[in-house]
Short mmCIF file of C-alpha atoms in Angstrom, two decimals:
data_model
loop_
_atom_site.label_atom_id
_atom_site.label_comp_id
_atom_site.label_asym_id
_atom_site.label_seq_id
_atom_site.Cartn_x
_atom_site.Cartn_y
_atom_site.Cartn_z
CA ALA A 1 -95.92 -77.95 118.13
CA THR A 2 -97.79 -79.02 121.24
CA VAL A 3 -96.52 -82.59 121.09
CA PRO A 4 -92.73 -82.30 121.55
CA LEU A 5 -92.71 -79.24 123.84
CA ASP A 6 -93.19 -79.06 127.60
CA ARG A 7 -96.29 -77.40 129.06
CA LYS A 8 -94.69 -74.04 129.89
CA THR A 9 -93.25 -73.64 126.41
CA VAL A 10 -96.57 -74.69 124.84
CA ARG A 11 -98.40 -72.06 126.85
CA ASP A 12 -95.92 -69.29 126.04
CA LYS A 13 -95.05 -70.09 122.43
CA VAL A 14 -98.19 -71.77 121.08
CA ILE A 15 -101.38 -71.23 123.06
CA HIS A 16 -100.86 -67.52 123.78
CA ALA A 17 -99.10 -66.74 120.48
CA PRO A 18 -101.02 -64.06 118.56
CA GLU A 19 -100.44 -65.66 115.16
CA ILE A 20 -101.90 -68.95 116.43
CA LEU A 21 -104.84 -67.22 118.12
CA GLN A 22 -105.78 -65.52 114.83
CA VAL A 23 -106.26 -68.76 112.90
CA ILE A 24 -107.01 -71.43 115.50
CA GLY A 25 -110.69 -70.50 115.72
CA ASP A 26 -111.14 -71.66 112.13
CA ASP A 27 -110.29 -75.26 113.01
CA ILE A 28 -112.08 -76.57 116.10
CA VAL A 29 -110.36 -79.98 115.99
CA LEU A 30 -106.86 -78.48 116.13
CA GLU A 31 -107.92 -76.10 118.88
CA THR A 32 -109.34 -78.99 120.91
CA MET A 33 -106.17 -81.03 120.41
CA MET A 34 -103.93 -78.16 121.44
CA ASN A 35 -105.92 -77.09 124.50
CA SER A 36 -106.82 -80.57 125.74
CA LEU A 37 -103.19 -81.65 125.99
CA TYR A 38 -102.28 -78.46 127.83
CA HIS A 39 -105.24 -78.79 130.22
CA CYS A 40 -104.54 -82.52 130.75
CA ASP A 41 -107.85 -83.65 129.27
CA TYR A 42 -106.38 -86.78 127.71
CA ARG A 43 -109.63 -88.35 126.53
CA ASP A 44 -110.43 -85.32 124.37
CA PHE A 45 -106.80 -85.15 123.25
CA PHE A 46 -106.89 -88.74 121.99
CA GLN A 47 -110.20 -88.20 120.20
CA SER A 48 -109.08 -84.99 118.53
CA LEU A 49 -105.70 -86.56 117.72
CA VAL A 50 -107.41 -89.32 115.77
CA ASP A 51 -109.56 -86.73 113.98
CA VAL A 52 -106.48 -84.71 113.04
CA VAL A 53 -104.62 -87.75 111.76
CA VAL A 54 -107.58 -89.14 109.80
CA ASP A 55 -108.97 -85.85 108.46
CA LYS A 56 -105.84 -83.78 107.98
CA LEU A 57 -102.60 -85.74 107.87
CA SER A 58 -103.72 -88.83 105.98
CA MET A 59 -105.33 -86.64 103.29
CA ASP A 60 -102.15 -84.68 102.62
CA ARG A 61 -99.92 -86.49 100.17
CA PHE A 62 -96.73 -85.19 101.76
CA LEU A 63 -97.70 -85.81 105.40
CA ALA A 64 -99.59 -89.08 104.94
CA PRO A 65 -96.48 -91.31 105.12
CA HIS A 66 -95.61 -89.69 108.46
CA SER A 67 -99.06 -89.84 110.07
CA ARG A 68 -98.40 -93.04 112.03
CA TYR A 69 -95.15 -91.58 113.39
CA PHE A 70 -96.91 -88.38 114.44
CA LEU A 71 -99.70 -90.37 116.10
CA ARG A 72 -97.18 -92.45 118.06
CA GLN A 73 -95.12 -89.43 119.14
CA ALA A 74 -98.24 -87.59 120.26
CA ARG A 75 -99.38 -90.55 122.36
CA ILE A 76 -95.89 -90.87 123.89
CA GLY A 77 -95.98 -87.18 124.81
CA ALA A 78 -99.37 -87.56 126.47
CA TYR A 79 -98.33 -90.69 128.39
CA THR A 80 -95.14 -88.99 129.56
CA GLN A 81 -97.00 -85.89 130.71
CA TYR A 82 -99.54 -88.01 132.58
CA LEU A 83 -96.96 -90.26 134.26
CA GLU A 84 -94.88 -87.29 135.47
CA SER A 85 -97.63 -86.49 137.97
CA TYR A 86 -97.79 -89.93 139.58
CA HIS A 87 -95.44 -92.39 141.20
CA THR A 88 -97.90 -95.26 140.77
CA VAL A 89 -101.20 -95.36 138.93
CA SER A 90 -103.59 -98.22 138.31
CA LEU A 91 -103.93 -99.48 134.77
CA PRO A 92 -107.78 -99.27 134.70
CA SER A 93 -107.67 -95.70 136.02
CA MET A 94 -105.19 -94.61 133.36
CA ALA A 95 -107.17 -96.41 130.65
CA GLU A 96 -110.32 -94.58 131.66
CA THR A 97 -108.49 -91.24 131.74
CA PHE A 98 -107.28 -91.75 128.17
CA GLY A 99 -110.54 -93.27 126.95
CA VAL A 100 -108.97 -96.51 125.74
CA SER A 101 -109.29 -100.15 126.79
CA VAL A 102 -107.03 -101.65 129.43
CA ALA A 103 -105.74 -104.23 126.94
CA PHE A 104 -104.76 -101.55 124.41
CA LEU A 105 -103.05 -99.42 127.06
CA ASP A 106 -101.20 -102.41 128.50
CA ARG A 107 -99.98 -103.50 125.08
CA GLU A 108 -98.90 -100.01 124.07
CA LEU A 109 -97.18 -99.17 127.35
CA SER A 110 -95.36 -102.50 127.30
CA ASP A 111 -94.05 -101.77 123.79
CA LEU A 112 -92.98 -98.24 124.73
CA VAL A 113 -91.23 -99.38 127.92
CA ALA A 114 -89.47 -102.20 126.07
CA CYS A 115 -88.04 -99.84 123.46
CA GLY A 116 -87.02 -97.29 126.11
CA ARG A 117 -89.45 -94.50 125.20
CA LEU A 118 -91.18 -94.43 128.61
CA SER A 119 -89.46 -94.67 131.98
CA CYS A 120 -91.89 -96.77 133.97
CA LYS A 121 -92.64 -100.37 134.91
CA VAL A 122 -95.88 -102.14 134.10
CA ASP A 123 -96.99 -104.59 136.79
CA LYS A 124 -99.55 -106.70 134.96
CA VAL A 125 -100.34 -108.87 137.99
CA GLY A 126 -101.01 -105.91 140.28
CA GLY A 127 -102.53 -103.83 137.51
CA VAL A 128 -100.22 -100.94 138.42
CA ILE A 129 -97.85 -98.72 136.48
CA GLU A 130 -94.85 -97.55 138.48
CA SER A 131 -93.21 -94.42 137.19
CA ASN A 132 -89.47 -94.23 137.74
CA ARG A 133 -88.35 -90.73 136.97
CA PRO A 134 -84.82 -90.69 135.66
CA ASP A 135 -82.38 -89.01 138.01
CA THR A 136 -80.30 -86.73 135.81
CA ARG A 137 -77.57 -86.25 138.39
CA ASN A 138 -77.10 -90.00 138.84
CA ALA A 139 -77.19 -90.56 135.07
CA LEU A 140 -74.50 -87.91 134.56
CA TYR A 141 -72.39 -89.50 137.29
CA GLN A 142 -72.72 -92.95 135.70
CA GLN A 143 -71.86 -91.57 132.27
CA THR A 144 -68.77 -89.80 133.70
CA ILE A 145 -67.60 -93.00 135.39
CA LYS A 146 -68.10 -94.99 132.18
CA THR A 147 -66.23 -92.42 130.08
CA GLY A 148 -63.41 -92.35 132.63
CA ASP A 149 -63.11 -96.14 132.58
CA ASN A 150 -62.95 -96.14 128.79
CA LEU A 151 -60.27 -93.46 128.86
CA LEU A 152 -58.18 -95.42 131.40
CA ASN A 153 -58.47 -98.58 129.31
CA ARG A 154 -57.32 -96.76 126.20
CA ILE A 155 -54.37 -95.21 128.06
CA GLN A 156 -53.34 -98.64 129.36
CA LYS A 157 -53.51 -100.12 125.86
CA LEU A 158 -51.47 -97.22 124.50
CA SER A 159 -48.83 -97.63 127.23
CA ARG A 160 -48.54 -101.35 126.40
CA VAL A 161 -48.02 -100.55 122.70
CA ILE A 162 -45.40 -97.91 123.53
CA THR A 163 -43.39 -100.20 125.87
CA ILE A 164 -43.27 -102.98 123.27
#
């Protein structure tokens, strides 16, 4: 539950939930994964994430086919949370924060940006990642303009059919 939710919801619904607090002490790896993402300790999050996927998910016959998807979604959530705090960040600095190599981080971020999962630009020459936060107001305006144009085009086509 910590992966798809924002930090405030994670704190309220997961970390401070009494039913979670009763059982989380039994599994140190899950507790580390949950708390490290909330406290922005990304190196520990990545290490515990690998432990969870290898020890828990891949051993379960129902969850094993989905373990790679979960791993990818968890990494996307961590990258998104990290990049929200910065406008620009150097690639080596981010790689050290996450405890991975620069080559791995560059390759993964490039793939995620190319498929539209992260809103940032990777400057390989400068070694910098530029975060471009999506402006929701501008996106809504652009979507409204596009929908209006489509509606006008359909009305014009309909008027041509009616006059013929």
